[in-house]
Amino acid sequence: MSQELLYWQALNRAMDVEMAADEAVFTLGEDVGLYGGSYRVTEGLHAKYGEWRVRDTPISENSFTGLGVGAALVGMRPVVEIMTINFLPLALDSIINGAAKIPFMSGGQFRMPLVVRMPGGVARQLGAQHAQRLEHTLMNVPGLRIAVPSTPQDAYWQLRQAIASDEPIILLEHELLYFSKGPVDLLADPPPMHRAALRRAGRDLTIVTYSRHALLSQDAAAELAKEGIEAEVIDLRSLKPIDWDTCASSIEKSHRLLVVEEDCRFAGAGAEIASALAERCFYSLDAPVRRLAGLDIPTPFNGTLEAATIPQVSDIVVAARALCQSGQESKAS
Amino acid sequence: MERDALHRLLRDMLLSRAFEERAAEEYAKGNIVGFLHLYPGEEAVGAGVINAAGPSDYIVSDYREHAHALIRGTPARNVMAELFGRADGMSGGMGGSMHMFDARRRFMGGYAIVGETCPIALGIAYTVAMRSLPEAVICFFGDGAVNQGTFHESLNMAALWRLPLLLVCENNHYAIGTEIHRHSAVVEVYKRAAAYNIPAERVDGMDVIKVYEAARRALERIRGGGGPQFIECETYRFRGHSMADPGTYRPAVEVKAHEAWDPISAAVREIEFRYPTPAELAAAGPDHIGQLAAHMVEAGHLAEIEIEALRKEVNAIVEDAVQFALQSPQPTMDAAWAHLNCNRRHEVLV
Ligand SMILES: Cc1ncc(C[n+]2csc(CCOP(=O)(O)OP(=O)(O)O)c2C)c(N)n1
Ligand SMILES: [Mg+2]
């Protein structure tokens, strides 16, 4: 039976369930304790589990993330919250040189059951240093896994799966999704953490996307349907690994691929998705793969310009329409 | 202290207060969007330190920097327009509340990554030293920033190479919702400088004259070749961390009388959550601005009537700034690209 929860509440439930089940699970980060987390994800946990398991840290990202790495080496299951992805650069050393490498470098002697959670994405006029995505930075690091939940249900499932996993998992949460609502079945069996989800079926083109843009793409698909274009929307849910099979079988049916992402276009997640699927599905495609992404520019503070730097629903509609037409042109000629 | 200097300090504090309170109103109206970290309560620090600096000194600040820019002399119009994200803002509407820059006044920016101001100021100070110039660099940061590696690494290098750097900690006792006893093993922030042999003192950051004099002395030592100096200003923000934060984690009794320092009151803080009402704040007695005004009247520097005139003057400046910001155009995407590529030298790359 499912209930309606906000995205942050779903994450909060997941934390609570895992902390109750296993004393090795603990969380730390700036203002996660008394304050309850900047997006309320850890609300109530400090009172329930105490300060050793819900630790307010100083502003010392590299070292408290490193603390998580060290604790994971000796059997704990730390959930590190980096207040926002914009501070990830300070913690990269612990993640890249530590979490991602130690299991391998030790010849397989150690598990690394570490979760690093962080909000990110373009929210509302937070300025260039607080409107970053950066998923590509982590995608390029062997040894990590990356989950990108777009619904409260996935947030619940994927955080629980991440905590249960012995691999280092990065959970990228979107700042504009925390107050989105959706049904959450607390008891249902989840799909594997990296399995992509078919959000909408369609025959004319495949839209591969993730995180908040999975929602925008579904809105765009609804618009497109009004003009007779049926878009299939695939929400990747995981950026490392990527569930290529789900994408490929959709493309084999639709013959057109549009990749939609919020991050900057150049060398972003979309570049990997587009090239891998173009390689694999080349003979199924009726038109070149199209990418719709953020502009290659730091996010301007001004609200109008900020919106202009990332794909909007109308941009997705236009790109999908053009993609369908470009396929038909080449067939007609 | 001479009358003119006192007058300037008071005026700067009144302007900062009026500007920030108005910014809060404009935020509520939706004219300002995003994070907005306000300065009320901390004015004596910015006014004291920046007024002690010379025009060729550099200033590096964090995201609570609107008042720093105002005190440095950036017209209120351009500061307000930046908060509104308009083309006439001091960063052309690209930076916003946390990223204000004014190269002409050597206001080297507002930065939103905690601890980031230290290495940037370090680099400017390195250059000044390398060129043997008589300038100094002032670096602002909060009590929360001193736990960042960049802080310690920068202090070490500044001391190692005797760089002309004035480190100013605005210790308002909180890093968002975390009180200093819960984020720092050593809560006397100035003591950390001793680890790097940097002369340091703690001053009452609610007393603008003490801040001003401490900054003057420190800058003199720097110019005399004394290397980096450290001032910890104990202060307090009257509002939440930003407009998004009601500050409910702070007990009324603390906001009312923040001199309560002992570990017992720290424990009390953890129990009681509530943001004080304006009435409770008023009941706490005159704040630092009121105290300075009273001091100046007593010492015969200023008549009550002049204070009223000053208040009127700053209110008019702020009103004018808001009107200016409202009328300033929105920046264009062309401008955004031009700013991104402002350092490209006529090359065509693609
Ligand atoms: C590296 C980094 N981590 C976290 C944050 C989020 N954050 C913004 S302000 C702040 C608290 C800073 O406290 P303090 O240095 O005392 O400055 P104050 O706001 O009190 O002036 C935090 C944690 C950030 N901006 N940068
Ligand atoms: Mg502080």
mmCIF file of N, CA and C in Angstrom, chain B residues 235-302:
data_model
loop_
_atom_site.group_PDB
_atom_site.id
_atom_site.type_symbol
_atom_site.label_atom_id
_atom_site.label_comp_id
_atom_site.label_asym_id
_atom_site.label_seq_id
_atom_site.Cartn_x
_atom_site.Cartn_y
_atom_site.Cartn_z
ATOM 1 N N THR B 235 30.679 39.145 17.499
ATOM 2 C CA THR B 235 29.489 39.883 17.086
ATOM 3 C C THR B 235 28.294 38.946 17.099
ATOM 4 N N TYR B 236 27.219 39.391 16.515
ATOM 5 C CA TYR B 236 25.999 38.593 16.562
ATOM 6 C C TYR B 236 25.083 39.040 15.438
ATOM 7 N N ARG B 237 24.480 38.071 14.742
ATOM 8 C CA ARG B 237 23.518 38.500 13.725
ATOM 9 C C ARG B 237 22.129 38.486 14.342
ATOM 10 N N PHE B 238 21.395 39.561 14.109
ATOM 11 C CA PHE B 238 20.068 39.670 14.723
ATOM 12 C C PHE B 238 19.036 38.832 13.983
ATOM 13 N N ARG B 239 19.325 38.517 12.738
ATOM 14 C CA ARG B 239 18.372 37.737 11.936
ATOM 15 C C ARG B 239 18.853 36.306 11.789
ATOM 16 N N GLY B 240 18.073 35.523 11.046
ATOM 17 C CA GLY B 240 18.496 34.161 10.741
ATOM 18 C C GLY B 240 19.703 34.189 9.813
ATOM 19 N N HIS B 241 20.222 33.015 9.520
ATOM 20 C CA HIS B 241 21.406 32.922 8.665
ATOM 21 C C HIS B 241 21.175 33.601 7.315
ATOM 22 N N SER B 242 20.003 33.325 6.732
ATOM 23 C CA SER B 242 19.624 33.987 5.491
ATOM 24 C C SER B 242 18.118 34.173 5.577
ATOM 25 N N MET B 243 17.536 34.752 4.547
ATOM 26 C CA MET B 243 16.091 34.972 4.594
ATOM 27 C C MET B 243 15.333 33.644 4.629
ATOM 28 N N ALA B 244 16.007 32.578 4.237
ATOM 29 C CA ALA B 244 15.338 31.273 4.246
ATOM 30 C C ALA B 244 15.355 30.644 5.637
ATOM 31 N N ASP B 245 16.075 31.271 6.548
ATOM 32 C CA ASP B 245 16.290 30.666 7.863
ATOM 33 C C ASP B 245 15.664 31.537 8.952
ATOM 34 N N PRO B 246 14.636 31.028 9.614
ATOM 35 C CA PRO B 246 13.997 31.815 10.671
ATOM 36 C C PRO B 246 14.871 31.930 11.923
ATOM 37 N N GLY B 247 15.921 31.147 11.991
ATOM 38 C CA GLY B 247 16.810 31.236 13.145
ATOM 39 C C GLY B 247 16.180 30.725 14.419
ATOM 40 N N THR B 248 15.256 29.798 14.275
ATOM 41 C CA THR B 248 14.497 29.336 15.442
ATOM 42 C C THR B 248 15.327 28.524 16.424
ATOM 43 N N TYR B 249 16.546 28.174 16.013
ATOM 44 C CA TYR B 249 17.393 27.383 16.909
ATOM 45 C C TYR B 249 18.029 28.247 17.994
ATOM 46 N N ARG B 250 17.797 29.549 17.917
ATOM 47 C CA ARG B 250 18.467 30.398 18.898
ATOM 48 C C ARG B 250 17.501 30.865 19.978
ATOM 49 N N PRO B 251 17.818 30.568 21.218
ATOM 50 C CA PRO B 251 16.930 30.956 22.298
ATOM 51 C C PRO B 251 16.842 32.472 22.463
ATOM 52 N N ALA B 252 15.667 32.940 22.838
ATOM 53 C CA ALA B 252 15.441 34.371 22.991
ATOM 54 C C ALA B 252 16.413 34.976 23.989
ATOM 55 N N VAL B 253 16.639 34.259 25.048
ATOM 56 C CA VAL B 253 17.494 34.808 26.095
ATOM 57 C C VAL B 253 18.888 35.069 25.540
ATOM 58 N N GLU B 254 19.289 34.270 24.565
ATOM 59 C CA GLU B 254 20.621 34.458 23.998
ATOM 60 C C GLU B 254 20.656 35.667 23.089
ATOM 61 N N VAL B 255 19.646 35.781 22.262
ATOM 62 C CA VAL B 255 19.639 36.913 21.354
ATOM 63 C C VAL B 255 19.563 38.193 22.169
ATOM 64 N N LYS B 256 18.841 38.117 23.267
ATOM 65 C CA LYS B 256 18.655 39.275 24.128
ATOM 66 C C LYS B 256 19.963 39.657 24.803
ATOM 67 N N ALA B 257 20.675 38.724 25.231
ATOM 68 C CA ALA B 257 21.895 39.022 25.973
ATOM 69 C C ALA B 257 22.944 38.008 25.571
ATOM 70 N N HIS B 258 23.592 38.251 24.456
ATOM 71 C CA HIS B 258 24.426 37.183 23.924
ATOM 72 C C HIS B 258 25.767 37.093 24.636
ATOM 73 N N GLU B 259 25.897 37.805 25.735
ATOM 74 C CA GLU B 259 27.145 37.674 26.477
ATOM 75 C C GLU B 259 27.221 36.328 27.215
ATOM 76 N N ALA B 260 26.119 35.624 27.281
ATOM 77 C CA ALA B 260 26.127 34.318 27.945
ATOM 78 C C ALA B 260 27.044 33.377 27.180
ATOM 79 N N TRP B 261 28.121 33.015 27.768
ATOM 80 C CA TRP B 261 29.183 32.328 27.045
ATOM 81 C C TRP B 261 29.479 30.935 27.539
ATOM 82 N N ASP B 262 29.043 30.642 28.753
ATOM 83 C CA ASP B 262 29.551 29.430 29.381
ATOM 84 C C ASP B 262 28.877 28.180 28.824
ATOM 85 N N PRO B 263 29.465 27.055 29.064
ATOM 86 C CA PRO B 263 28.944 25.805 28.504
ATOM 87 C C PRO B 263 27.530 25.493 28.983
ATOM 88 N N ILE B 264 27.173 26.015 30.138
ATOM 89 C CA ILE B 264 25.821 25.746 30.633
ATOM 90 C C ILE B 264 24.799 26.400 29.705
ATOM 91 N N SER B 265 25.073 27.647 29.334
ATOM 92 C CA SER B 265 24.109 28.294 28.438
ATOM 93 C C SER B 265 24.131 27.647 27.064
ATOM 94 N N ALA B 266 25.290 27.097 26.704
ATOM 95 C CA ALA B 266 25.340 26.382 25.423
ATOM 96 C C ALA B 266 24.400 25.188 25.451
ATOM 97 N N ALA B 267 24.359 24.536 26.601
ATOM 98 C CA ALA B 267 23.451 23.394 26.738
ATOM 99 C C ALA B 267 22.011 23.859 26.712
ATOM 100 N N VAL B 268 21.756 24.997 27.349
ATOM 101 C CA VAL B 268 20.401 25.550 27.344
ATOM 102 C C VAL B 268 19.962 25.827 25.913
ATOM 103 N N ARG B 269 20.909 26.343 25.127
ATOM 104 C CA ARG B 269 20.607 26.662 23.729
ATOM 105 C C ARG B 269 20.058 25.471 22.978
ATOM 106 N N GLU B 270 20.557 24.299 23.338
ATOM 107 C CA GLU B 270 20.128 23.113 22.610
ATOM 108 C C GLU B 270 18.691 22.739 22.936
ATOM 109 N N ILE B 271 18.210 23.272 24.030
ATOM 110 C CA ILE B 271 16.887 22.863 24.481
ATOM 111 C C ILE B 271 15.800 23.794 23.957
ATOM 112 N N GLU B 272 16.089 25.078 23.960
ATOM 113 C CA GLU B 272 15.038 26.041 23.651
ATOM 114 C C GLU B 272 15.189 26.574 22.225
ATOM 115 N N PHE B 273 14.160 26.491 21.448
ATOM 116 C CA PHE B 273 14.225 26.988 20.079
ATOM 117 C C PHE B 273 13.193 28.084 19.854
ATOM 118 N N ARG B 274 13.617 29.257 19.563
ATOM 119 C CA ARG B 274 12.662 30.272 19.171
ATOM 120 C C ARG B 274 13.404 31.521 18.737
ATOM 121 N N TYR B 275 12.892 32.167 17.720
ATOM 122 C CA TYR B 275 13.478 33.415 17.272
ATOM 123 C C TYR B 275 12.804 34.557 18.022
ATOM 124 N N PRO B 276 13.576 35.501 18.522
ATOM 125 C CA PRO B 276 12.984 36.566 19.343
ATOM 126 C C PRO B 276 12.116 37.495 18.513
ATOM 127 N N THR B 277 11.127 38.044 19.135
ATOM 128 C CA THR B 277 10.284 39.021 18.452
ATOM 129 C C THR B 277 11.005 40.368 18.457
ATOM 130 N N PRO B 278 10.611 41.265 17.565
ATOM 131 C CA PRO B 278 11.221 42.603 17.579
ATOM 132 C C PRO B 278 11.080 43.261 18.953
ATOM 133 N N ALA B 279 9.963 42.990 19.616
ATOM 134 C CA ALA B 279 9.755 43.599 20.931
ATOM 135 C C ALA B 279 10.798 43.084 21.921
ATOM 136 N N GLU B 280 11.065 41.787 21.863
ATOM 137 C CA GLU B 280 12.073 41.229 22.772
ATOM 138 C C GLU B 280 13.459 41.799 22.479
ATOM 139 N N LEU B 281 13.712 41.983 21.195
ATOM 140 C CA LEU B 281 14.999 42.564 20.813
ATOM 141 C C LEU B 281 15.124 43.985 21.351
ATOM 142 N N ALA B 282 14.039 44.730 21.198
ATOM 143 C CA ALA B 282 14.051 46.116 21.664
ATOM 144 C C ALA B 282 14.262 46.166 23.173
ATOM 145 N N ALA B 283 13.658 45.201 23.861
ATOM 146 C CA ALA B 283 13.764 45.171 25.318
ATOM 147 C C ALA B 283 15.197 44.895 25.765
ATOM 148 N N ALA B 284 16.001 44.343 24.865
ATOM 149 C CA ALA B 284 17.385 44.050 25.226
ATOM 150 C C ALA B 284 18.209 45.315 25.380
ATOM 151 N N GLY B 285 17.625 46.453 25.031
ATOM 152 C CA GLY B 285 18.338 47.711 25.197
ATOM 153 C C GLY B 285 18.958 48.165 23.900
ATOM 154 N N PRO B 286 19.618 49.324 23.942
ATOM 155 C CA PRO B 286 20.178 49.885 22.715
ATOM 156 C C PRO B 286 21.242 48.960 22.138
ATOM 157 N N ASP B 287 21.232 48.762 20.832
ATOM 158 C CA ASP B 287 22.237 47.918 20.207
ATOM 159 C C ASP B 287 23.486 48.755 19.951
ATOM 160 N N HIS B 288 24.418 48.169 19.192
ATOM 161 C CA HIS B 288 25.704 48.848 19.019
ATOM 162 C C HIS B 288 25.577 50.182 18.303
ATOM 163 N N ILE B 289 24.618 50.292 17.398
ATOM 164 C CA ILE B 289 24.460 51.569 16.697
ATOM 165 C C ILE B 289 23.944 52.617 17.681
ATOM 166 N N GLY B 290 22.951 52.208 18.456
ATOM 167 C CA GLY B 290 22.397 53.117 19.464
ATOM 168 C C GLY B 290 23.453 53.541 20.472
ATOM 169 N N GLN B 291 24.319 52.596 20.834
ATOM 170 C CA GLN B 291 25.357 52.918 21.814
ATOM 171 C C GLN B 291 26.355 53.936 21.278
ATOM 172 N N LEU B 292 26.727 53.752 20.009
ATOM 173 C CA LEU B 292 27.676 54.704 19.427
ATOM 174 C C LEU B 292 27.034 56.089 19.345
ATOM 175 N N ALA B 293 25.793 56.115 18.918
ATOM 176 C CA ALA B 293 25.106 57.405 18.815
ATOM 177 C C ALA B 293 25.069 58.078 20.185
ATOM 178 N N ALA B 294 24.717 57.309 21.209
ATOM 179 C CA ALA B 294 24.643 57.875 22.557
ATOM 180 C C ALA B 294 26.009 58.397 22.994
ATOM 181 N N HIS B 295 27.035 57.599 22.693
ATOM 182 C CA HIS B 295 28.401 57.996 23.060
ATOM 183 C C HIS B 295 28.767 59.331 22.408
ATOM 184 N N MET B 296 28.389 59.464 21.134
ATOM 185 C CA MET B 296 28.760 60.681 20.407
ATOM 186 C C MET B 296 28.015 61.893 20.925
ATOM 187 N N VAL B 297 26.782 61.664 21.334
ATOM 188 C CA VAL B 297 26.013 62.782 21.890
ATOM 189 C C VAL B 297 26.636 63.207 23.213
ATOM 190 N N GLU B 298 26.925 62.196 24.053
ATOM 191 C CA GLU B 298 27.520 62.483 25.366
ATOM 192 C C GLU B 298 28.832 63.238 25.236
ATOM 193 N N ALA B 299 29.662 62.786 24.302
ATOM 194 C CA ALA B 299 30.979 63.399 24.146
ATOM 195 C C ALA B 299 30.909 64.736 23.422
ATOM 196 N N GLY B 300 29.707 65.139 23.064
ATOM 197 C CA GLY B 300 29.548 66.437 22.432
ATOM 198 C C GLY B 300 29.928 66.459 20.966
ATOM 199 N N HIS B 301 30.081 65.262 20.367
ATOM 200 C CA HIS B 301 30.441 65.209 18.952
ATOM 201 C C HIS B 301 29.248 65.444 18.041
ATOM 202 N N LEU B 302 28.076 65.213 18.594
ATOM 203 C CA LEU B 302 26.912 65.123 17.722
ATOM 204 C C LEU B 302 25.680 65.523 18.522
#
